[in-house]
Coordinates of N, CA and C in Angstrom, one line a residue:
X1 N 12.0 51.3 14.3 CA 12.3 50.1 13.5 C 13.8 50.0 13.3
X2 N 14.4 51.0 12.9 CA 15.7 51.0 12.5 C 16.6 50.8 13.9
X3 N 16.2 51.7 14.6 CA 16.9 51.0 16.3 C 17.0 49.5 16.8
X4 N 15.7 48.9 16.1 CA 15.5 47.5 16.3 C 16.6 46.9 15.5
X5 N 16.5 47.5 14.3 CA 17.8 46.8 13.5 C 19.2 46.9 13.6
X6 N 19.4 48.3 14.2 CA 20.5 48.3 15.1 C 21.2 47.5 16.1
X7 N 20.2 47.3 16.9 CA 20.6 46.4 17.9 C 20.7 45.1 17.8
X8 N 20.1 44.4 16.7 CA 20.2 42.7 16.2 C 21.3 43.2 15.7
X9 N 21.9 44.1 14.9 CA 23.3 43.7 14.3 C 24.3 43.9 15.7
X10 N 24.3 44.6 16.3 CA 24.9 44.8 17.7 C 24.9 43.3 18.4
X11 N 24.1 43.0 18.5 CA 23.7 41.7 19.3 C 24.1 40.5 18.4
X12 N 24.5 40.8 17.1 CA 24.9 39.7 16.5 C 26.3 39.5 16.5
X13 N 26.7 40.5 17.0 CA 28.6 40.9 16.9 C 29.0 40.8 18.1
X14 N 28.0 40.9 19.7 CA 28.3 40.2 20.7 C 28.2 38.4 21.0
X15 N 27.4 37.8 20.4 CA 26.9 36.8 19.9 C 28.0 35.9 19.9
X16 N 28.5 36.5 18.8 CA 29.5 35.3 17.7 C 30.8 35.4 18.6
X17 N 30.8 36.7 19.7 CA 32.1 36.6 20.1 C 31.9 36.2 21.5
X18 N 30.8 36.0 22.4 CA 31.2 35.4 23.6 C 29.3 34.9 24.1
X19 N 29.0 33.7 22.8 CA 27.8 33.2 23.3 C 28.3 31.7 23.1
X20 N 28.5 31.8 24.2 CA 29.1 30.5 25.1 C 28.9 30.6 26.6
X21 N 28.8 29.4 27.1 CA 28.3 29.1 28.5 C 29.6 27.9 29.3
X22 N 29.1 28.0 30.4 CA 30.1 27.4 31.0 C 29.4 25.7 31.3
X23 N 30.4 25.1 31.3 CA 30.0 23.4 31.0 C 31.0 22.0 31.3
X24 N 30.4 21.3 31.6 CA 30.9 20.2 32.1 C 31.6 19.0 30.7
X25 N 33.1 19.3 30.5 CA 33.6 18.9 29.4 C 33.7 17.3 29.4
X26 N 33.9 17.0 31.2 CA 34.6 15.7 31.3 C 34.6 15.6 33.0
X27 N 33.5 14.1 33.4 CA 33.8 14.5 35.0 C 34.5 13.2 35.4
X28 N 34.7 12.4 36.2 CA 34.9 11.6 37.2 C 34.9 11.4 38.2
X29 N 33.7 10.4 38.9 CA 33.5 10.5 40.2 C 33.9 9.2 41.0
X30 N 34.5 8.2 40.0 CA 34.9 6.9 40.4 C 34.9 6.2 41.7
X31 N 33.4 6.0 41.1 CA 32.4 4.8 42.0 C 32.7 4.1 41.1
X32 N 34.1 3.2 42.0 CA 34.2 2.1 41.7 C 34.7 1.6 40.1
X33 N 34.7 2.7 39.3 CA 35.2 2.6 37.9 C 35.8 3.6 37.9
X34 N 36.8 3.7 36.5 CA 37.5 4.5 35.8 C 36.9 5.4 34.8
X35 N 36.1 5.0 34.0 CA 34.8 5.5 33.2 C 34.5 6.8 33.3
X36 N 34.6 7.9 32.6 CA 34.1 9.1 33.3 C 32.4 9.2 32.6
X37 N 31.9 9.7 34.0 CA 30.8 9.8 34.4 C 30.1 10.9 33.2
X38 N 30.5 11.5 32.8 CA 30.4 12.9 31.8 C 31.3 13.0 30.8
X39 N 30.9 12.7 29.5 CA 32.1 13.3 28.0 C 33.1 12.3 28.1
X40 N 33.9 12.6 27.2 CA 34.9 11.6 26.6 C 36.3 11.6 27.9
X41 N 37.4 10.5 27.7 CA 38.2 10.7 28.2 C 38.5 9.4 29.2
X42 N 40.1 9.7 29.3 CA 40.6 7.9 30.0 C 41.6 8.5 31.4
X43 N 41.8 7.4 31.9 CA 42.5 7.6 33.2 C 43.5 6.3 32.9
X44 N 45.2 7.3 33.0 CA 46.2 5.8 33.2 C 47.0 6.1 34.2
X45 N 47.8 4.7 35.0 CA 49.2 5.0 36.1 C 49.9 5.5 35.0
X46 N 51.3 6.2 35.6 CA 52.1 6.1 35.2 C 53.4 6.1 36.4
X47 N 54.4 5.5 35.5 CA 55.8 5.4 36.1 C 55.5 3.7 37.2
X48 N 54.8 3.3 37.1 CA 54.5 1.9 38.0 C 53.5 2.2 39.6
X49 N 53.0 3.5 39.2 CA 51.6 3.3 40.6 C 50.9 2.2 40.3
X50 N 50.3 1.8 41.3 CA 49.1 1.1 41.6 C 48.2 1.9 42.1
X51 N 47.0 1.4 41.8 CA 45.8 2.2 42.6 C 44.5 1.0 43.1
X52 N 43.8 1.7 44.0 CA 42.1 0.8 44.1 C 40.9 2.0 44.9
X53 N 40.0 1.6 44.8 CA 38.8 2.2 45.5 C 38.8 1.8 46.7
X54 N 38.5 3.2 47.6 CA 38.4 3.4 49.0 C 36.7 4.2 49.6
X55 N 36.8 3.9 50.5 CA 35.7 5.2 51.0 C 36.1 6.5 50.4
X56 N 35.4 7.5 50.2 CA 35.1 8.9 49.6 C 35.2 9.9 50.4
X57 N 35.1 11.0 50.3 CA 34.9 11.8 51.0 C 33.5 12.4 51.7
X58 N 32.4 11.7 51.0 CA 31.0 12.2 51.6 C 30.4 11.0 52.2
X59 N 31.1 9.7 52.7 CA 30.4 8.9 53.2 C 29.2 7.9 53.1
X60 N 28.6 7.2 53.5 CA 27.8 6.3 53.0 C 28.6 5.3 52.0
X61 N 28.1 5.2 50.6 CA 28.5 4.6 49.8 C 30.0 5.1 48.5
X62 N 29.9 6.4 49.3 CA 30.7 7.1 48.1 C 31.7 6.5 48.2
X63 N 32.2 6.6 47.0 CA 34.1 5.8 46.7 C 34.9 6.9 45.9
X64 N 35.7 6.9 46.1 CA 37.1 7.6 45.6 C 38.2 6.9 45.4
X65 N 39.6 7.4 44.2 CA 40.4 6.4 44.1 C 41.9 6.5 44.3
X66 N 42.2 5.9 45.3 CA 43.7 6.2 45.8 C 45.0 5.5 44.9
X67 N 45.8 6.2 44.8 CA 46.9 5.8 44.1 C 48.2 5.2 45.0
X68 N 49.5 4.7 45.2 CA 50.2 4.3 45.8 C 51.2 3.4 45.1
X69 N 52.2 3.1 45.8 CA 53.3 2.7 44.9 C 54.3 3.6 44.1
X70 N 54.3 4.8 45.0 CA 55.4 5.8 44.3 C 56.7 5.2 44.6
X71 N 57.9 6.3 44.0 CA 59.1 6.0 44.2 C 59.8 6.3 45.7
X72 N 61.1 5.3 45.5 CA 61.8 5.6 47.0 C 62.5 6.9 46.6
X73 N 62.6 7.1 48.3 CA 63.2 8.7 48.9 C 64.1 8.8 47.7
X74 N 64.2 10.1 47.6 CA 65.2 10.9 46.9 C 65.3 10.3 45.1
X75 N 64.2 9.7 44.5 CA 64.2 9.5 43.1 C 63.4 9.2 42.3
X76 N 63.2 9.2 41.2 CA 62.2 9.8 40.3 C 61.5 10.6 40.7
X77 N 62.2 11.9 40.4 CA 61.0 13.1 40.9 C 60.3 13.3 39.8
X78 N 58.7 13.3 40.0 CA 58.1 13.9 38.7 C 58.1 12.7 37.7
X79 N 57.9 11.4 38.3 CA 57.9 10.2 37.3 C 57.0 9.3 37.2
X80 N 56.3 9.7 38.6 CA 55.3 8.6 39.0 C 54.2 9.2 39.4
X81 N 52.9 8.7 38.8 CA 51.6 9.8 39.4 C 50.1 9.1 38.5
X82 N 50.1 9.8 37.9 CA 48.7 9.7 37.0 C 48.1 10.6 36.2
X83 N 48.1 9.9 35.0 CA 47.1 11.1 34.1 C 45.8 10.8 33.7
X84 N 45.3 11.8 32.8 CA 44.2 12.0 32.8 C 43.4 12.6 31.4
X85 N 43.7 11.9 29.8 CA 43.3 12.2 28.8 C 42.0 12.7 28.6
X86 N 41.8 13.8 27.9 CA 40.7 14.7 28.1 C 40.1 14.8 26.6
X87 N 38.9 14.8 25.8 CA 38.3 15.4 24.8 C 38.0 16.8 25.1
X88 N 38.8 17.5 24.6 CA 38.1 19.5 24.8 C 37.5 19.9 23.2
X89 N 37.2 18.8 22.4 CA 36.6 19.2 21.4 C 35.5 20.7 21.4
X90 N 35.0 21.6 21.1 CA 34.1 22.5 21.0 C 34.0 23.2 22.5
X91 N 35.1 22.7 23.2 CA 35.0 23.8 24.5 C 36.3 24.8 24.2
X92 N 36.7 25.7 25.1 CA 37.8 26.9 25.6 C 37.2 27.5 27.2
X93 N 38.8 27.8 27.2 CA 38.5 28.1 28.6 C 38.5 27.1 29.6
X94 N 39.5 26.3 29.6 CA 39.1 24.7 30.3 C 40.2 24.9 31.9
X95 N 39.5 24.7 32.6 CA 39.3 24.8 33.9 C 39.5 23.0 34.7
X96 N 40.0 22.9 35.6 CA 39.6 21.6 36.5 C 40.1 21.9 37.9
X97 N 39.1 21.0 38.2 CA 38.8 21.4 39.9 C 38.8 19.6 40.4
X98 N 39.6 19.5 41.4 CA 39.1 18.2 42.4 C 39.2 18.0 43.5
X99 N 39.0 17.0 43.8 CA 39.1 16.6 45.4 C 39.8 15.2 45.9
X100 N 40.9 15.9 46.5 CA 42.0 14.9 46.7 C 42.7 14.9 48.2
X101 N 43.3 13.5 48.2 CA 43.5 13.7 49.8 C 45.2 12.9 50.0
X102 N 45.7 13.2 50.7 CA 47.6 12.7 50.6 C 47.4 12.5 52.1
X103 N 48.2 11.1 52.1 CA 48.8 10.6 53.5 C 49.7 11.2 54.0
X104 N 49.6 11.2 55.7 CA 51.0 12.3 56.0 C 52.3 11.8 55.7
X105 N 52.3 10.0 55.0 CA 53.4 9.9 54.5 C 53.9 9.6 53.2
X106 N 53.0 10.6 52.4 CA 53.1 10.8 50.7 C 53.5 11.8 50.7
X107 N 53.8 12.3 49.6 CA 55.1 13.5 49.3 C 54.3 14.7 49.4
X108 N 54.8 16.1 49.8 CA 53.8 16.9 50.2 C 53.8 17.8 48.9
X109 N 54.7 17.9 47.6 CA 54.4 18.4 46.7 C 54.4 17.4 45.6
X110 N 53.5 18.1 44.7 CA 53.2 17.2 43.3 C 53.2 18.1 42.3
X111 N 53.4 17.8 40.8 CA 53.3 19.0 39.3 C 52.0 18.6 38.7
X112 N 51.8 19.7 38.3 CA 50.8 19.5 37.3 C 51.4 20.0 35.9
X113 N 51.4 18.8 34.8 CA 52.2 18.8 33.7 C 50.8 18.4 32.8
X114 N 50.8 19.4 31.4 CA 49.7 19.5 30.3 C 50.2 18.1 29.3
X115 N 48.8 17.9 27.9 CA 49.5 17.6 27.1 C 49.0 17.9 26.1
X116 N 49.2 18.1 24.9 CA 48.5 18.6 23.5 C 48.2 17.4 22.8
X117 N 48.9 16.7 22.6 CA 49.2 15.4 21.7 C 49.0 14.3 22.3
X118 N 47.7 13.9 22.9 CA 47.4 12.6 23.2 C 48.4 11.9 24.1
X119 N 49.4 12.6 24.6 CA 50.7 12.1 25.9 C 51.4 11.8 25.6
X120 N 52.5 11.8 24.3 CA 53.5 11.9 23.8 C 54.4 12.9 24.3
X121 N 53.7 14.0 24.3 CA 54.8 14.9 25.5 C 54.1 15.5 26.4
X122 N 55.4 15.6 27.1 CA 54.2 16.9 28.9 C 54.9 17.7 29.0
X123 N 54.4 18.9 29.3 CA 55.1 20.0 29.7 C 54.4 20.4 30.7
X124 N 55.5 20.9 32.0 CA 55.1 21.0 33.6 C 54.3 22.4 33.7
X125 N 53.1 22.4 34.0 CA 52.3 23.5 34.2 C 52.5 24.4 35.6
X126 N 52.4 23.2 36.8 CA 52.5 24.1 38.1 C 52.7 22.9 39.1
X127 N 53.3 23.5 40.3 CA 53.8 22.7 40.8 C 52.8 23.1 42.1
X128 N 52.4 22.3 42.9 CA 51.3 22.7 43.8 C 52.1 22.1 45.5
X129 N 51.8 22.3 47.0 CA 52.1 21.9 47.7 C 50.7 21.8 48.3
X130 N 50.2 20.5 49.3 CA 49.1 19.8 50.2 C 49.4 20.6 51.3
X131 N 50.4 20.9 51.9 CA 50.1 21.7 53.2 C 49.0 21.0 54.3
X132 N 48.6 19.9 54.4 CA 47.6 19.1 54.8 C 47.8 17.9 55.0
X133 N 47.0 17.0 55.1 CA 46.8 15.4 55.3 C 45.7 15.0 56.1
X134 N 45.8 13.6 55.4 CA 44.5 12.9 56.1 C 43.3 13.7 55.8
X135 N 43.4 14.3 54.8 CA 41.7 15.3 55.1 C 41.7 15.2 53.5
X136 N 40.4 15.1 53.0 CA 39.7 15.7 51.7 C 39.9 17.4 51.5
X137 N 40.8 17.5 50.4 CA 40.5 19.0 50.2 C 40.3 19.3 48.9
X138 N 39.3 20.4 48.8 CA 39.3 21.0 47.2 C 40.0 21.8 46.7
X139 N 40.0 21.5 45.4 CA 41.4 22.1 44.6 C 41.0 22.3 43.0
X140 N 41.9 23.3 42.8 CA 41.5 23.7 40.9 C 42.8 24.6 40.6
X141 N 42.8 24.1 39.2 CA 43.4 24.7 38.8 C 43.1 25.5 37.2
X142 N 43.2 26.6 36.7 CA 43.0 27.2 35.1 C 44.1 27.1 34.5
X143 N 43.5 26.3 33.4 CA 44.2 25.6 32.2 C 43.8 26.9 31.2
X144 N 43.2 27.6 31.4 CA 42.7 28.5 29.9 C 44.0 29.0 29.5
X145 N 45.1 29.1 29.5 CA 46.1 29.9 29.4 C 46.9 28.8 28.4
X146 N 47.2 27.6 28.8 CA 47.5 26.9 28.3 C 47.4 26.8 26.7
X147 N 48.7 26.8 25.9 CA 48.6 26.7 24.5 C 48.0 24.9 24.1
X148 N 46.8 25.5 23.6 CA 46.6 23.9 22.9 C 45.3 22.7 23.7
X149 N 44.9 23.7 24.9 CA 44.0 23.2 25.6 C 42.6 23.1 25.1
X150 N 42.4 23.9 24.2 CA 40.8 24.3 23.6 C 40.7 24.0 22.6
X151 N 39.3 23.1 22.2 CA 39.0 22.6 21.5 C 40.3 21.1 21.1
X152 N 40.7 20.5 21.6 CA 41.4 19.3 21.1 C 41.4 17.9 21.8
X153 N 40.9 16.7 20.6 CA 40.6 15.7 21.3 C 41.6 15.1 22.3
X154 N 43.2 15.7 21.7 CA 44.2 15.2 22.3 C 45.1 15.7 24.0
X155 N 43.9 16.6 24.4 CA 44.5 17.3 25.5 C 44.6 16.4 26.7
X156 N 45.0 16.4 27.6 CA 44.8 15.5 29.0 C 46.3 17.0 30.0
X157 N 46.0 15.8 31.5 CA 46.5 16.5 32.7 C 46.9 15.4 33.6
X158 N 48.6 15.8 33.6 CA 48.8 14.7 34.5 C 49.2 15.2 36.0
X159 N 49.1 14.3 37.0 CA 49.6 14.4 38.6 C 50.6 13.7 38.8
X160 N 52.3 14.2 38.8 CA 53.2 13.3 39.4 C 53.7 13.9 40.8
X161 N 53.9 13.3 41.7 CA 55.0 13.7 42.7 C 56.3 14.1 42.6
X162 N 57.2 15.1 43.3 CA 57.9 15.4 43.0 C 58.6 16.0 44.5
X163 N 60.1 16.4 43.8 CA 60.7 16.6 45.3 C 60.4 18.0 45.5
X164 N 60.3 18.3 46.9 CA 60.1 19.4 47.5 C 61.0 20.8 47.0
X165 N 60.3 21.6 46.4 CA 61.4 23.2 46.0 C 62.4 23.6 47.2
X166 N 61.1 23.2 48.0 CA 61.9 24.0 49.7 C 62.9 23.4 50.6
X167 N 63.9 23.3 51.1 CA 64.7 23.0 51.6 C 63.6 22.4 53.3
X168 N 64.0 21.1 53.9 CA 62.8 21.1 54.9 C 63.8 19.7 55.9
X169 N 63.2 19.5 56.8 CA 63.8 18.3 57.7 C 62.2 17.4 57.9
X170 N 63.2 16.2 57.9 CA 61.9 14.9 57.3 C 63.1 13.6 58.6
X171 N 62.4 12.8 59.2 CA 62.8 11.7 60.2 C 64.0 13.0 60.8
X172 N 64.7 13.9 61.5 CA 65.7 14.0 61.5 C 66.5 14.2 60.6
X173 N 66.8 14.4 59.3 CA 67.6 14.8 58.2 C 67.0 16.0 57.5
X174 N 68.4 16.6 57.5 CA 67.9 17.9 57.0 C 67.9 18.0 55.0
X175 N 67.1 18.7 54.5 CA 67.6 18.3 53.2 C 67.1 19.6 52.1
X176 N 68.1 19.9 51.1 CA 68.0 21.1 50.6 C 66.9 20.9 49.1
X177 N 66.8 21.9 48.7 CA 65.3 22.2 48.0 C 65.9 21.0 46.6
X178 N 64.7 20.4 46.2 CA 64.8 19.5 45.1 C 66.1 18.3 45.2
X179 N 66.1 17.9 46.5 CA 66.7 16.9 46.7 C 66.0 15.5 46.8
X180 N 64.7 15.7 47.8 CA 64.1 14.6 48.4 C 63.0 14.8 48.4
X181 N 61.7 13.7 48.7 CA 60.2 14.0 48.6 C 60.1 14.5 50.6
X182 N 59.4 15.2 50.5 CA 58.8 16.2 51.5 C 57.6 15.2 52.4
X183 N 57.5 15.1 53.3 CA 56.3 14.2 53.8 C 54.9 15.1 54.1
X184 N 53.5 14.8 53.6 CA 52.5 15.3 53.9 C 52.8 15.9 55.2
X185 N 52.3 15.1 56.1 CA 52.8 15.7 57.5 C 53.9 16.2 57.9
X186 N 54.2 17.6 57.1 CA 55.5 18.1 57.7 C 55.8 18.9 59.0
X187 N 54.0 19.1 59.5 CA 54.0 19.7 60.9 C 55.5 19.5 61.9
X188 N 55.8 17.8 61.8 CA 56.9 17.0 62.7 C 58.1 16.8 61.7
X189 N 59.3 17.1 62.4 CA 60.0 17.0 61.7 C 60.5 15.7 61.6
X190 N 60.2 14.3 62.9 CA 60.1 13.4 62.8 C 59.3 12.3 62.0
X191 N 58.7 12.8 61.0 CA 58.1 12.0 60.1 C 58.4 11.9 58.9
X192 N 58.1 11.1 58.2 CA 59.2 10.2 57.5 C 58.1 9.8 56.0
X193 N 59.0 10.4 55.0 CA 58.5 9.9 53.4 C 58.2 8.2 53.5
X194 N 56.6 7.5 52.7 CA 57.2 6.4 52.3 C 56.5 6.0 50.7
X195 N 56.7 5.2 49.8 CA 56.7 4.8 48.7 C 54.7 4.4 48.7
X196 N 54.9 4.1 50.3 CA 53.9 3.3 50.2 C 52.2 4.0 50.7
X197 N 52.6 5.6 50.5 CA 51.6 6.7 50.7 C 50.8 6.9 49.6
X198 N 49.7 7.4 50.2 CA 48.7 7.7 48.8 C 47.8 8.7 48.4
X199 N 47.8 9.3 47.3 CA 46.8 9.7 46.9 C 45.8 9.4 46.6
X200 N 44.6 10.2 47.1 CA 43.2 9.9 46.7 C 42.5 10.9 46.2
X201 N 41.4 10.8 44.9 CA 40.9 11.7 44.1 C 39.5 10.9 43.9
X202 N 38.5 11.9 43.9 CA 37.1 12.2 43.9 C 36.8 13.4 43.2
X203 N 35.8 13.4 42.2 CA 34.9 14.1 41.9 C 35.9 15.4 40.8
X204 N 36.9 14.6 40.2 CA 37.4 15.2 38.9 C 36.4 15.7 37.9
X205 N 37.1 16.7 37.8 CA 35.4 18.0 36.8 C 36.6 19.0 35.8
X206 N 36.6 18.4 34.5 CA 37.1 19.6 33.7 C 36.1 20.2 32.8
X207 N 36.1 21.6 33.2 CA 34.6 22.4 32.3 C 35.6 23.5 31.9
X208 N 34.7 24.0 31.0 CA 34.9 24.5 29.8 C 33.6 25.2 29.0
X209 N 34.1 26.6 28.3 CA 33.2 27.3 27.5 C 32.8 26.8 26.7
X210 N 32.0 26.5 26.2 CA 31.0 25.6 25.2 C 31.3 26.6 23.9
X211 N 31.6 26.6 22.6 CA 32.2 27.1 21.8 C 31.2 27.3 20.1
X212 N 30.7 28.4 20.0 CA 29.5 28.0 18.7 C 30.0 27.7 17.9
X213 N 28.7 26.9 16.9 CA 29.1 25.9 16.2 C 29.6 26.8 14.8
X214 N 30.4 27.0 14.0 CA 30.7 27.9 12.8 C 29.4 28.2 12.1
X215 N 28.9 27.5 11.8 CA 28.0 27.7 11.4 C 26.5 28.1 11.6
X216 N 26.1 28.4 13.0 CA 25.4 29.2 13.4 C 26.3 30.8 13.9
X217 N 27.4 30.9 13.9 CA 28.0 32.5 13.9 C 27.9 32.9 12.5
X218 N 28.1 32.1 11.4 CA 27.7 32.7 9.8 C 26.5 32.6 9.2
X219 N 25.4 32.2 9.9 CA 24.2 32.4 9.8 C 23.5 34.0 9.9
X220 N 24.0 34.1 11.5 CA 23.8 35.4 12.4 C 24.3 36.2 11.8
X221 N 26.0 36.3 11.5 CA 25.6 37.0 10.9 C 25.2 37.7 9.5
X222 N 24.8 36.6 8.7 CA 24.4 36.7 7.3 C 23.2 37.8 7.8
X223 N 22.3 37.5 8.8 CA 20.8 37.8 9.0 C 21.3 39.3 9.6
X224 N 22.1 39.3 10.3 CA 22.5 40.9 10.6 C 23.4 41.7 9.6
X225 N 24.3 41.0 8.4 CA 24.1 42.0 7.4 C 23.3 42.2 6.3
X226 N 22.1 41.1 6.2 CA 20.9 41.9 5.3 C 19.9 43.2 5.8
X227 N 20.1 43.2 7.3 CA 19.5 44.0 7.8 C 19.8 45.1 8.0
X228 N 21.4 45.4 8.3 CA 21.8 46.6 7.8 C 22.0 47.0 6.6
X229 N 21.8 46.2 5.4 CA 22.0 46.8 4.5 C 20.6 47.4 3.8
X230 N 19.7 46.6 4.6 CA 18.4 46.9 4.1 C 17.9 48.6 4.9
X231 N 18.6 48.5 6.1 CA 18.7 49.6 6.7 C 19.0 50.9 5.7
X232 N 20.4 50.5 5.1 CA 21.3 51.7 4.7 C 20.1 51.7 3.3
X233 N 19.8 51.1 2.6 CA 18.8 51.4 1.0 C 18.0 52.1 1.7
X234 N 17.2 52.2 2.8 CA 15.7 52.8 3.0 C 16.1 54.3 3.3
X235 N 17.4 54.7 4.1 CA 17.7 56.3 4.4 C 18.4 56.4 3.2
X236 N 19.1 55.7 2.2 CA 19.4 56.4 0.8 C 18.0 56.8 0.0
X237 N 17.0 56.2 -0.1 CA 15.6 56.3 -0.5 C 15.0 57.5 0.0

């Protein structure tokens, strides 16, 4: 019996520290709306994109939503893109994963910039390169690290473009790192950045540890220190 009691107190101190599961905080699959499909949370341009619904990446009916109307060569890096206000209320550990696709003549790198405070400020998280085009690819990134990501109604994640780190040749012009936007298709060195490339995104998913409620961790373990204390009276007895 006392072994039994042992182990609920054991089990109550594993419990309160990692009984949590992994979960869908906030999705978007935009068919055709902005709305996310799962939990709280908004989608805005910024810097003056436009966007609309296209065909998707699984065909049939699916839709996905392309962005376009970035800036000309060589300015506003990191000014123009889209974000993505998030509820992480009662989660940690927040994770996002998508699926996005860049024209060979949209910029071949973009940042990923956080926000704590409902988009008042951003601070640049990571800067990613497509290495690709014309194709749907999956992509994620972990946010768990991020100060201020867990648990807060005011979190979100934005996508801007940005100019290339690496030094690269685009139409014939040679150009040095963080000068100019980089073209998806950089296979050729004859191809050419334009304003009027686009991003497209499907099936946006930020999950997250589901986080116990206070009040069932001070329940547990109310019920596991009467039990060991009821323990320790019966061997002083």
């Amino acid at each position: 019996m006392f072994k039994r009691l042992r182990s609920f107190a054991g089990f109550a101190v594993v419990w309160c520290s990692s009984a949590c599961w992994a979960d869908v905080v906030t999705e978007w699959n935009f068919e055709d709306t902005l709305l996310p499909d799962v939990g709280v949370g908004s989608v805005s341009l910024v810097g003056g994109t436009t966007a609309m619904f296209d065909n998707g990446p699984f065909g049939g009916n699916n839709r996905a939503w392309y962005t376009t109307n970035y800036a000309p060569q060589e300015t506003e890096s990191g000014q123009r893109g889209v974000q993505f206000l998030i509820d992480t209320t009662g989660y940690a550990e927040i994770q996002i994963h998508w699926i996005s696709r860049a024209s060979g003549d949209q910029s071949n790198w973009y940042q990923i910039e956080t926000t704590v405070d409902g988009g008042v400020n951003w601070l640049a998280f990571e800067e990613k390169e497509y290495g690709s085009f014309d194709t749907f690819e999956f992509i994620g990134a972990d946010l768990s690290h991020v100060s201020g990501s867990s648990d807060n109604p005011g979190f979100g994640v934005r996508f801007t473009a940005i100019f290339s780190p690496l030094e690269f040749v685009s139409n014939g012009i040679a150009f040095g790192p963080n000068q100019a936007y980089e073209p998806a298709d950089s296979v050729s060195e004859l191809s050419a950045y334009s304003p009027l490339g686009h991003y497209g995104f499907d099936q946006l998913v930020v999950s997250g540890t589901a986080v116990p409620e206070p009040g069932a961790c001070a329940a547990l373990w109310l019920t596991s220190s009467v039990l060991v204390a009821q323990r320790h009276r019966r061997r002083a007895v």
